[in-house]
Structure formats: structure tokens, C-alpha cells
mmCIF file with all atom_site columns, C-alpha atoms in Angstrom:
data_model
loop_
_atom_site.group_PDB
_atom_site.id
_atom_site.type_symbol
_atom_site.label_atom_id
_atom_site.label_alt_id
_atom_site.label_comp_id
_atom_site.label_asym_id
_atom_site.label_entity_id
_atom_site.label_seq_id
_atom_site.pdbx_PDB_ins_code
_atom_site.Cartn_x
_atom_site.Cartn_y
_atom_site.Cartn_z
_atom_site.occupancy
_atom_site.B_iso_or_equiv
_atom_site.pdbx_formal_charge
_atom_site.auth_seq_id
_atom_site.auth_comp_id
_atom_site.auth_asym_id
_atom_site.auth_atom_id
_atom_site.pdbx_PDB_model_num
ATOM 1   C CA . MET A 1 1   ? 91.579  92.662  34.454 1.00 0.00 ? 14  MET A CA 1
ATOM 2   C CA . THR A 1 2   ? 92.860  89.399  35.903 1.00 0.00 ? 15  THR A CA 1
ATOM 3   C CA . ASP A 1 3   ? 94.750  88.956  39.119 1.00 0.00 ? 16  ASP A CA 1
ATOM 4   C CA . VAL A 1 4   ? 98.243  87.732  38.203 1.00 0.00 ? 17  VAL A CA 1
ATOM 5   C CA . ALA A 1 5   ? 99.081  86.414  41.660 1.00 0.00 ? 18  ALA A CA 1
ATOM 6   C CA . GLN A 1 6   ? 98.544  82.697  42.040 1.00 0.00 ? 19  GLN A CA 1
ATOM 7   C CA . PRO A 1 7   ? 98.437  80.835  45.331 1.00 0.00 ? 20  PRO A CA 1
ATOM 8   C CA . ALA A 1 8   ? 101.744 79.040  45.638 1.00 0.00 ? 21  ALA A CA 1
ATOM 9   C CA . ASP A 1 9   ? 101.766 75.248  45.642 1.00 0.00 ? 22  ASP A CA 1
ATOM 10  C CA . ALA A 1 10  ? 102.040 73.641  49.072 1.00 0.00 ? 23  ALA A CA 1
ATOM 11  C CA . ALA A 1 11  ? 105.756 72.812  48.823 1.00 0.00 ? 24  ALA A CA 1
ATOM 12  C CA . LEU A 1 12  ? 106.735 76.318  47.725 1.00 0.00 ? 25  LEU A CA 1
ATOM 13  C CA . ALA A 1 13  ? 104.490 77.920  50.361 1.00 0.00 ? 26  ALA A CA 1
ATOM 14  C CA . ALA A 1 14  ? 105.995 75.730  53.098 1.00 0.00 ? 27  ALA A CA 1
ATOM 15  C CA . GLY A 1 15  ? 109.532 76.457  51.911 1.00 0.00 ? 28  GLY A CA 1
ATOM 16  C CA . LEU A 1 16  ? 109.069 80.213  51.842 1.00 0.00 ? 29  LEU A CA 1
ATOM 17  C CA . GLU A 1 17  ? 107.283 80.223  55.199 1.00 0.00 ? 30  GLU A CA 1
ATOM 18  C CA . HIS A 1 18  ? 110.235 78.263  56.601 1.00 0.00 ? 31  HIS A CA 1
ATOM 19  C CA . LEU A 1 19  ? 112.697 80.852  55.223 1.00 0.00 ? 32  LEU A CA 1
ATOM 20  C CA . GLU A 1 20  ? 110.631 83.741  56.579 1.00 0.00 ? 33  GLU A CA 1
ATOM 21  C CA . ARG A 1 21  ? 110.436 82.103  60.017 1.00 0.00 ? 34  ARG A CA 1
ATOM 22  C CA . ALA A 1 22  ? 114.199 81.495  59.912 1.00 0.00 ? 35  ALA A CA 1
ATOM 23  C CA . LEU A 1 23  ? 114.657 85.264  59.713 1.00 0.00 ? 36  LEU A CA 1
ATOM 24  C CA . HIS A 1 24  ? 112.844 85.492  63.064 1.00 0.00 ? 37  HIS A CA 1
ATOM 25  C CA . THR A 1 25  ? 115.229 83.196  64.928 1.00 0.00 ? 38  THR A CA 1
ATOM 26  C CA . PRO A 1 26  ? 118.148 84.429  67.041 1.00 0.00 ? 39  PRO A CA 1
ATOM 27  C CA . GLN A 1 27  ? 120.386 81.863  65.318 1.00 0.00 ? 40  GLN A CA 1
ATOM 28  C CA . VAL A 1 28  ? 119.900 83.524  61.900 1.00 0.00 ? 41  VAL A CA 1
ATOM 29  C CA . ARG A 1 29  ? 119.463 87.116  63.090 1.00 0.00 ? 42  ARG A CA 1
ATOM 30  C CA . GLY A 1 30  ? 122.693 86.899  65.073 1.00 0.00 ? 43  GLY A CA 1
ATOM 31  C CA . ASP A 1 31  ? 124.763 85.288  62.329 1.00 0.00 ? 44  ASP A CA 1
ATOM 32  C CA . ARG A 1 32  ? 125.711 87.869  59.726 1.00 0.00 ? 45  ARG A CA 1
ATOM 33  C CA . ALA A 1 33  ? 126.731 85.236  57.159 1.00 0.00 ? 46  ALA A CA 1
ATOM 34  C CA . ARG A 1 34  ? 123.438 83.327  57.462 1.00 0.00 ? 47  ARG A CA 1
ATOM 35  C CA . LEU A 1 35  ? 121.487 86.570  57.389 1.00 0.00 ? 48  LEU A CA 1
ATOM 36  C CA . ALA A 1 36  ? 123.403 87.803  54.346 1.00 0.00 ? 49  ALA A CA 1
ATOM 37  C CA . ALA A 1 37  ? 122.625 84.554  52.520 1.00 0.00 ? 50  ALA A CA 1
ATOM 38  C CA . LEU A 1 38  ? 118.891 85.251  52.882 1.00 0.00 ? 51  LEU A CA 1
ATOM 39  C CA . LEU A 1 39  ? 118.921 88.968  52.031 1.00 0.00 ? 52  LEU A CA 1
ATOM 40  C CA . ASP A 1 40  ? 118.980 89.823  48.336 1.00 0.00 ? 53  ASP A CA 1
ATOM 41  C CA . GLU A 1 41  ? 121.650 92.272  47.159 1.00 0.00 ? 54  GLU A CA 1
ATOM 42  C CA . ASP A 1 42  ? 118.778 94.712  46.435 1.00 0.00 ? 55  ASP A CA 1
ATOM 43  C CA . PHE A 1 43  ? 117.096 94.187  49.813 1.00 0.00 ? 56  PHE A CA 1
ATOM 44  C CA . SER A 1 44  ? 115.140 97.069  51.319 1.00 0.00 ? 57  SER A CA 1
ATOM 45  C CA . GLU A 1 45  ? 112.651 97.301  54.157 1.00 0.00 ? 58  GLU A CA 1
ATOM 46  C CA . ILE A 1 46  ? 110.027 99.682  55.425 1.00 0.00 ? 59  ILE A CA 1
ATOM 47  C CA . GLY A 1 47  ? 109.792 98.806  59.104 1.00 0.00 ? 60  GLY A CA 1
ATOM 48  C CA . SER A 1 48  ? 106.679 99.040  61.243 1.00 0.00 ? 61  SER A CA 1
ATOM 49  C CA . SER A 1 49  ? 108.304 102.121 62.800 1.00 0.00 ? 62  SER A CA 1
ATOM 50  C CA . GLY A 1 50  ? 108.189 103.839 59.418 1.00 0.00 ? 63  GLY A CA 1
ATOM 51  C CA . ARG A 1 51  ? 112.000 103.717 59.086 1.00 0.00 ? 64  ARG A CA 1
ATOM 52  C CA . CYS A 1 52  ? 113.499 102.579 55.807 1.00 0.00 ? 65  CYS A CA 1
ATOM 53  C CA . TYR A 1 53  ? 116.454 100.200 55.780 1.00 0.00 ? 66  TYR A CA 1
ATOM 54  C CA . GLY A 1 54  ? 118.790 98.929  53.124 1.00 0.00 ? 67  GLY A CA 1
ATOM 55  C CA . ARG A 1 55  ? 120.678 95.657  53.156 1.00 0.00 ? 68  ARG A CA 1
ATOM 56  C CA . GLU A 1 56  ? 123.763 96.975  54.970 1.00 0.00 ? 69  GLU A CA 1
ATOM 57  C CA . ALA A 1 57  ? 121.697 98.603  57.738 1.00 0.00 ? 70  ALA A CA 1
ATOM 58  C CA . ALA A 1 58  ? 119.744 95.369  58.230 1.00 0.00 ? 71  ALA A CA 1
ATOM 59  C CA . LEU A 1 59  ? 122.964 93.341  58.380 1.00 0.00 ? 72  LEU A CA 1
ATOM 60  C CA . ALA A 1 60  ? 124.370 95.751  60.963 1.00 0.00 ? 73  ALA A CA 1
ATOM 61  C CA . GLU A 1 61  ? 121.287 96.163  63.176 1.00 0.00 ? 74  GLU A CA 1
ATOM 62  C CA . LEU A 1 62  ? 119.540 92.770  63.246 1.00 0.00 ? 75  LEU A CA 1
ATOM 63  C CA . PRO A 1 63  ? 122.418 90.943  64.958 1.00 0.00 ? 76  PRO A CA 1
ATOM 64  C CA . LEU A 1 64  ? 122.392 93.543  67.756 1.00 0.00 ? 77  LEU A CA 1
ATOM 65  C CA . GLU A 1 65  ? 118.744 92.934  68.696 1.00 0.00 ? 78  GLU A CA 1
ATOM 66  C CA . ARG A 1 66  ? 118.779 89.137  68.516 1.00 0.00 ? 79  ARG A CA 1
ATOM 67  C CA . ALA A 1 67  ? 118.995 88.471  72.252 1.00 0.00 ? 80  ALA A CA 1
ATOM 68  C CA . GLN A 1 68  ? 116.311 91.003  73.130 1.00 0.00 ? 81  GLN A CA 1
ATOM 69  C CA . VAL A 1 69  ? 113.597 89.975  70.678 1.00 0.00 ? 82  VAL A CA 1
ATOM 70  C CA . GLN A 1 70  ? 111.416 86.907  70.394 1.00 0.00 ? 83  GLN A CA 1
ATOM 71  C CA . ILE A 1 71  ? 109.064 86.901  67.401 1.00 0.00 ? 84  ILE A CA 1
ATOM 72  C CA . GLU A 1 72  ? 105.678 85.183  67.179 1.00 0.00 ? 85  GLU A CA 1
ATOM 73  C CA . SER A 1 73  ? 104.085 84.881  63.725 1.00 0.00 ? 86  SER A CA 1
ATOM 74  C CA . GLU A 1 74  ? 100.939 83.372  62.217 1.00 0.00 ? 87  GLU A CA 1
ATOM 75  C CA . GLN A 1 75  ? 98.435  83.465  59.344 1.00 0.00 ? 88  GLN A CA 1
ATOM 76  C CA . TYR A 1 76  ? 100.919 82.913  56.531 1.00 0.00 ? 89  TYR A CA 1
ATOM 77  C CA . ALA A 1 77  ? 99.763  83.284  52.922 1.00 0.00 ? 90  ALA A CA 1
ATOM 78  C CA . VAL A 1 78  ? 102.116 82.795  49.984 1.00 0.00 ? 91  VAL A CA 1
ATOM 79  C CA . SER A 1 79  ? 101.403 83.921  46.408 1.00 0.00 ? 92  SER A CA 1
ATOM 80  C CA . LEU A 1 80  ? 103.504 83.339  43.335 1.00 0.00 ? 93  LEU A CA 1
ATOM 81  C CA . LEU A 1 81  ? 103.640 86.659  41.440 1.00 0.00 ? 94  LEU A CA 1
ATOM 82  C CA . THR A 1 82  ? 105.926 85.453  38.643 1.00 0.00 ? 95  THR A CA 1
ATOM 83  C CA . GLN A 1 83  ? 107.984 82.298  38.214 1.00 0.00 ? 96  GLN A CA 1
ATOM 84  C CA . ASP A 1 84  ? 110.819 83.919  40.171 1.00 0.00 ? 97  ASP A CA 1
ATOM 85  C CA . LEU A 1 85  ? 109.007 86.284  42.550 1.00 0.00 ? 98  LEU A CA 1
ATOM 86  C CA . ALA A 1 86  ? 106.731 85.377  45.449 1.00 0.00 ? 99  ALA A CA 1
ATOM 87  C CA . GLN A 1 87  ? 104.937 87.333  48.166 1.00 0.00 ? 100 GLN A CA 1
ATOM 88  C CA . VAL A 1 88  ? 104.742 86.077  51.750 1.00 0.00 ? 101 VAL A CA 1
ATOM 89  C CA . ARG A 1 89  ? 102.133 87.775  53.955 1.00 0.00 ? 102 ARG A CA 1
ATOM 90  C CA . TYR A 1 90  ? 101.573 87.138  57.652 1.00 0.00 ? 103 TYR A CA 1
ATOM 91  C CA . ARG A 1 91  ? 101.217 88.879  60.971 1.00 0.00 ? 104 ARG A CA 1
ATOM 92  C CA . SER A 1 92  ? 103.716 88.937  63.779 1.00 0.00 ? 105 SER A CA 1
ATOM 93  C CA . ARG A 1 93  ? 104.498 90.512  67.089 1.00 0.00 ? 106 ARG A CA 1
ATOM 94  C CA . TYR A 1 94  ? 107.604 90.950  69.120 1.00 0.00 ? 107 TYR A CA 1
ATOM 95  C CA . HIS A 1 95  ? 107.914 89.793  72.698 1.00 0.00 ? 108 HIS A CA 1
ATOM 96  C CA . LEU A 1 96  ? 110.258 92.130  74.548 1.00 0.00 ? 109 LEU A CA 1
ATOM 97  C CA . ASP A 1 97  ? 111.310 90.997  78.000 1.00 0.00 ? 110 ASP A CA 1
ATOM 98  C CA . GLY A 1 98  ? 108.461 88.463  77.880 1.00 0.00 ? 111 GLY A CA 1
ATOM 99  C CA . GLN A 1 99  ? 105.839 91.126  77.101 1.00 0.00 ? 112 GLN A CA 1
ATOM 100 C CA . PRO A 1 100 ? 103.907 90.784  73.804 1.00 0.00 ? 113 PRO A CA 1
ATOM 101 C CA . GLN A 1 101 ? 103.819 93.925  71.688 1.00 0.00 ? 114 GLN A CA 1
ATOM 102 C CA . GLY A 1 102 ? 101.157 94.887  69.129 1.00 0.00 ? 115 GLY A CA 1
ATOM 103 C CA . TRP A 1 103 ? 100.504 92.813  66.024 1.00 0.00 ? 116 TRP A CA 1
ATOM 104 C CA . VAL A 1 104 ? 102.119 93.943  62.774 1.00 0.00 ? 117 VAL A CA 1
ATOM 105 C CA . LEU A 1 105 ? 100.919 92.967  59.285 1.00 0.00 ? 118 LEU A CA 1
ATOM 106 C CA . ARG A 1 106 ? 103.898 91.937  57.207 1.00 0.00 ? 119 ARG A CA 1
ATOM 107 C CA . SER A 1 107 ? 104.638 91.421  53.540 1.00 0.00 ? 120 SER A CA 1
ATOM 108 C CA . SER A 1 108 ? 107.865 90.130  52.006 1.00 0.00 ? 121 SER A CA 1
ATOM 109 C CA . LEU A 1 109 ? 108.866 89.707  48.394 1.00 0.00 ? 122 LEU A CA 1
ATOM 110 C CA . TRP A 1 110 ? 111.167 86.769  47.724 1.00 0.00 ? 123 TRP A CA 1
ATOM 111 C CA . ARG A 1 111 ? 113.211 86.484  44.505 1.00 0.00 ? 124 ARG A CA 1
ATOM 112 C CA . ARG A 1 112 ? 114.413 83.136  43.187 1.00 0.00 ? 125 ARG A CA 1
ATOM 113 C CA . HIS A 1 113 ? 118.110 82.886  42.331 1.00 0.00 ? 126 HIS A CA 1
ATOM 114 C CA . ALA A 1 114 ? 120.218 79.964  41.201 1.00 0.00 ? 127 ALA A CA 1
ATOM 115 C CA . GLN A 1 115 ? 121.258 79.537  44.867 1.00 0.00 ? 128 GLN A CA 1
ATOM 116 C CA . GLY A 1 116 ? 117.652 79.633  46.101 1.00 0.00 ? 129 GLY A CA 1
ATOM 117 C CA . TRP A 1 117 ? 115.161 82.189  47.361 1.00 0.00 ? 130 TRP A CA 1
ATOM 118 C CA . ARG A 1 118 ? 116.273 85.510  48.874 1.00 0.00 ? 131 ARG A CA 1
ATOM 119 C CA . VAL A 1 119 ? 114.124 88.276  50.348 1.00 0.00 ? 132 VAL A CA 1
ATOM 120 C CA . VAL A 1 120 ? 114.292 91.453  48.285 1.00 0.00 ? 133 VAL A CA 1
ATOM 121 C CA . PHE A 1 121 ? 111.700 93.626  50.079 1.00 0.00 ? 134 PHE A CA 1
ATOM 122 C CA . HIS A 1 122 ? 109.907 93.600  53.420 1.00 0.00 ? 135 HIS A CA 1
ATOM 123 C CA . GLN A 1 123 ? 107.287 95.882  54.937 1.00 0.00 ? 136 GLN A CA 1
ATOM 124 C CA . GLY A 1 124 ? 105.611 95.917  58.322 1.00 0.00 ? 137 GLY A CA 1
ATOM 125 C CA . THR A 1 125 ? 102.463 97.900  59.100 1.00 0.00 ? 138 THR A CA 1
ATOM 126 C CA . PRO A 1 126 ? 100.980 98.041  62.602 1.00 0.00 ? 139 PRO A CA 1
ATOM 127 C CA . GLU A 1 127 ? 97.605  96.273  62.677 1.00 0.00 ? 140 GLU A CA 1
ATOM 128 C CA . ALA A 1 128 ? 94.620  98.548  63.273 1.00 0.00 ? 141 ALA A CA 1
ATOM 129 C CA . ARG A 1 129 ? 93.176  98.119  66.727 1.00 0.00 ? 142 ARG A CA 1
#
């Protein structure tokens, strides 16, 4: 059996990493219109807390936490699963009140639309210590 995932070319990988990092910024998290433009209509998330979120919950909750959370991320890897679906994997941690929290392994699926890429699924799993 062959692995269907292909490493994304450098331009695509950089573009999707940029979009993922944009979702970490207070400017995007706090702007419902900008956030909505990046979340697919079918968006769902399994958070590192174990809670499941749909698009509307994410659009309601993310703007509320924007001032409290600073997000650090690293070790990005982008794979093209199909022509119109890519996976972005990385690790991140929140800084709350200047204090770094534990690392979380993250995976996002991005779907290509005529308007560009939009995240359709995201999952965070606390890193084993």
C-alpha cells in the first residue's frame, strides 16, 4: 500500500503555514469576518481539552479569548492529501498572562475553494511529557 500524502511544494507549504499562523493572531481571532473567511462552512474542531466545536461555536468563542491568549507555534509540516485537501501539522502552546502552557500537537485539514484555502477540521492533542 502506498502513502497518498505528498509533501507540499514550498510555496503551498509556506502559504498554508501563513494561514494557520494567521488564525493564532489577535487581529484575526478578534475579527469575526476575517475568522469566518478562513473557516470552512463544514468546520469542526476537537480541542486539546477534548471539547468538540462547530463553526458557529468557534466564531462565537475565539473572539472572546483574543486578548488573553498569545500562541507560540513551531515544527510545521504540510502534506498535500489530494489536489484540494492539505494537512498542516505543528505544535503550539498558549501563553496565558505571560506564562507558557504545555505543548499541544496540532493537525488541521485545509480545503481549497475558488476563493482560496479554508480550514475544515482541526484537532489538538496535549503532547506526552
